[in-house]
Coordinates of C-alpha atoms in Angstrom, one line a residue:
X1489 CA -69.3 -24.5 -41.7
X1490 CA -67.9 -21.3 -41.8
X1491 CA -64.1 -21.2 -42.2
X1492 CA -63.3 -17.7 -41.4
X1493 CA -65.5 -14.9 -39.4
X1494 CA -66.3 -11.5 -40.6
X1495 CA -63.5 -9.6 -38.6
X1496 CA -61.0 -12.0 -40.8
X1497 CA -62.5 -11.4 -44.1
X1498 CA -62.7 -7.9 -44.2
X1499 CA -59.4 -7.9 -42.7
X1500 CA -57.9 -10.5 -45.2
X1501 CA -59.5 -7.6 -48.2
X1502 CA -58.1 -4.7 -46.5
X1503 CA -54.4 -6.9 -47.0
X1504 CA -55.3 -7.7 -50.9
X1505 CA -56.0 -4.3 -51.7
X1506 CA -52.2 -3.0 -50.0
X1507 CA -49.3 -5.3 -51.5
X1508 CA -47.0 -3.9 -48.9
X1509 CA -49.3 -4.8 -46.0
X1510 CA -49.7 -8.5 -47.8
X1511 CA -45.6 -8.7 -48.1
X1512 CA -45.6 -7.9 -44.4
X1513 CA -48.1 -10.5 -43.6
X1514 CA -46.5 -13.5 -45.5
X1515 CA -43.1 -12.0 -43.8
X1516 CA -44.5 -12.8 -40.5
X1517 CA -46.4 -16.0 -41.6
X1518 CA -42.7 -17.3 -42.8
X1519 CA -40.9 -16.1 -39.9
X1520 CA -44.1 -18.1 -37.6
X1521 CA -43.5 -21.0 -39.8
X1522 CA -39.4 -20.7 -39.2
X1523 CA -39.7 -21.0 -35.9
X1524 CA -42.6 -23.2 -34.8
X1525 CA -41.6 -25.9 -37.6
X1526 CA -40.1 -28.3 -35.6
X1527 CA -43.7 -28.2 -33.4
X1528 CA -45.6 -31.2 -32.8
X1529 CA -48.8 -29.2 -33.5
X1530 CA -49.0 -29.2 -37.2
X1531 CA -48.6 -32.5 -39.2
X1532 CA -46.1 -32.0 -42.1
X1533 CA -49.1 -32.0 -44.7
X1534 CA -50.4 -29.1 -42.7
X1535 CA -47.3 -27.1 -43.1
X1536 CA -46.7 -27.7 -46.5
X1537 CA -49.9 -26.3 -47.7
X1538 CA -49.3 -23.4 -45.6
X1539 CA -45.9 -22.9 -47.0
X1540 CA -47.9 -23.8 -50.7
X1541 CA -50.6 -20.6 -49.8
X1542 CA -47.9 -18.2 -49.1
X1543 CA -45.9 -19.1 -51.8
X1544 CA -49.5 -18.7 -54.1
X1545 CA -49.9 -14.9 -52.3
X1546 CA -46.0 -14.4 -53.3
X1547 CA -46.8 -15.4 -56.6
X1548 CA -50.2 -13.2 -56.7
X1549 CA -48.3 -10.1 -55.2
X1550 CA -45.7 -10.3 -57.8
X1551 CA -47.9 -10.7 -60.5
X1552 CA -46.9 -13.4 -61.9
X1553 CA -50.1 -16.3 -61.1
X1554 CA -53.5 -14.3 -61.1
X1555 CA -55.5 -17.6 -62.1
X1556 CA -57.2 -17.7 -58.9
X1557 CA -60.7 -16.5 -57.7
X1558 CA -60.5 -13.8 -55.7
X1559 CA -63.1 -15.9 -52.7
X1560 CA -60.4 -18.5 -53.0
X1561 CA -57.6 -15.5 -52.4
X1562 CA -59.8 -13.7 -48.9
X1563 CA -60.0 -17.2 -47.6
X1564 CA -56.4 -17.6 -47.9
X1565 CA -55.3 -14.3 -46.9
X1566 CA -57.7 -14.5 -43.9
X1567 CA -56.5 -18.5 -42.8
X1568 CA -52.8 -16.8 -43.0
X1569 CA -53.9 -13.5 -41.0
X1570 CA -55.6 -16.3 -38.7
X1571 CA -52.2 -17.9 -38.3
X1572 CA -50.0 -14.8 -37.6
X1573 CA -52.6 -13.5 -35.5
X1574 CA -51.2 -12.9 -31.0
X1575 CA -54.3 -13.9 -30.0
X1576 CA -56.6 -16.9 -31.3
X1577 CA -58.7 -19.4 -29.9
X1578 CA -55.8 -21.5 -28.0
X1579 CA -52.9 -19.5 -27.2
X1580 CA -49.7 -21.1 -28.8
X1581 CA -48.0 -21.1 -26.4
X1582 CA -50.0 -23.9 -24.7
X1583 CA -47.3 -26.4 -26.5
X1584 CA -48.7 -28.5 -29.2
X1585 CA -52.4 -27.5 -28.3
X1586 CA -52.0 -24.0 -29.7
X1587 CA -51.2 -25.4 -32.9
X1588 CA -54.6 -27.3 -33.2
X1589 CA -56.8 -24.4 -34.1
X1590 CA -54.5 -23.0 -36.2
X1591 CA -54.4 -26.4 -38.2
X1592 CA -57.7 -26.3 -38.5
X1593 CA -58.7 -23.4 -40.0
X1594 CA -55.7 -24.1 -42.1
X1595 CA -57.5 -27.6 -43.0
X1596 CA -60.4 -25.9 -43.5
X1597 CA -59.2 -23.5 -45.6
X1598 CA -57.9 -25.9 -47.7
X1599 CA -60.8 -27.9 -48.2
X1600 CA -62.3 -24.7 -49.7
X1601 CA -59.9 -23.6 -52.2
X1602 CA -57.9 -27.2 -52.8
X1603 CA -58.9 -27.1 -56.7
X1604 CA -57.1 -23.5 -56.6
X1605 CA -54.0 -24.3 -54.7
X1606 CA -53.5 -27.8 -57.1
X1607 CA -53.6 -25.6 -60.4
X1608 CA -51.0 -23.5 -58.8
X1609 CA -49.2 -26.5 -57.6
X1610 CA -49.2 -27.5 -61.4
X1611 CA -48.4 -24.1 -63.3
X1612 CA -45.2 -24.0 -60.6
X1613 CA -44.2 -27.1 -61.5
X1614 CA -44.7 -26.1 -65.2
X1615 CA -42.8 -23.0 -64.3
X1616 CA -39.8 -24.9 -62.7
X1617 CA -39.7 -27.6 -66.0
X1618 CA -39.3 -24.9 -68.3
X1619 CA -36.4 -23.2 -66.0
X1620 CA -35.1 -27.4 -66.0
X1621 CA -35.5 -27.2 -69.9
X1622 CA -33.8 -24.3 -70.5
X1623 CA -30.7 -24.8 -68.2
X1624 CA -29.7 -28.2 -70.1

């Protein structure tokens, strides 16, 4: 199953090749997540791996995590472009119900680059240890 469609894809390249368009992108992704959190839509599992691929892009923009194919980087640029998108497969503002697609392709997503988002899980937890460390 395809997770993403053409459109997305090329899209999702056109945002990794201009960091400013990527910052606005994850801007409005946060701001989607700020408000629509309290939403019935997305299961809290859903959100935090959201929240886990934006943080990843943040990471990537800054330069500072690059371990990451760059398949694994348009699928997750084009799930969050999915996400921010006005106009999907179920508007969102059909309650709860608008949510669902988004979830999915979120879900989906994530069942493509899992491996990828658990080593960056890891080398931010490695990351915050040593900040631990070297505060005591």
């Amino acid at each position: 199953m395809e997770v993403l469609n053409e459109e997305v894809k090329y899209k999702a390249i056109e945002y990794l090749r201009d960091k400013n368009k990527l910052k606005h992108l994850i801007k409005r992704a946060e701001v989607k997540v700020d408000n629509k959190e309290a939403s019935k839509g997305f299961v809290q599992d859903t959100w935090d791996n959201l929240k886990t691929m934006m943080e990843l892009i943040k990471a990537y923009i800054k330069g500072d995590y690059r371990n990451i194919p760059y398949g694994s980087l348009v699928l997750i640029v084009g799930a969050i472009i999915y996400f921010v998108m006005p106009i999907d497969a179920v508007p969102d503002v059909l309650f709860a119900l608008g949510f669902t697609d988004d979830a999915a392709v979120i879900a989906l997503t994530l069942r493509k680059v899992k491996k990828d988002l658990d080593k960056f899980a890891a080398w931010k937890g490695e990351l915050e240890k040593k900040d631990m460390d070297g505060k005591v």
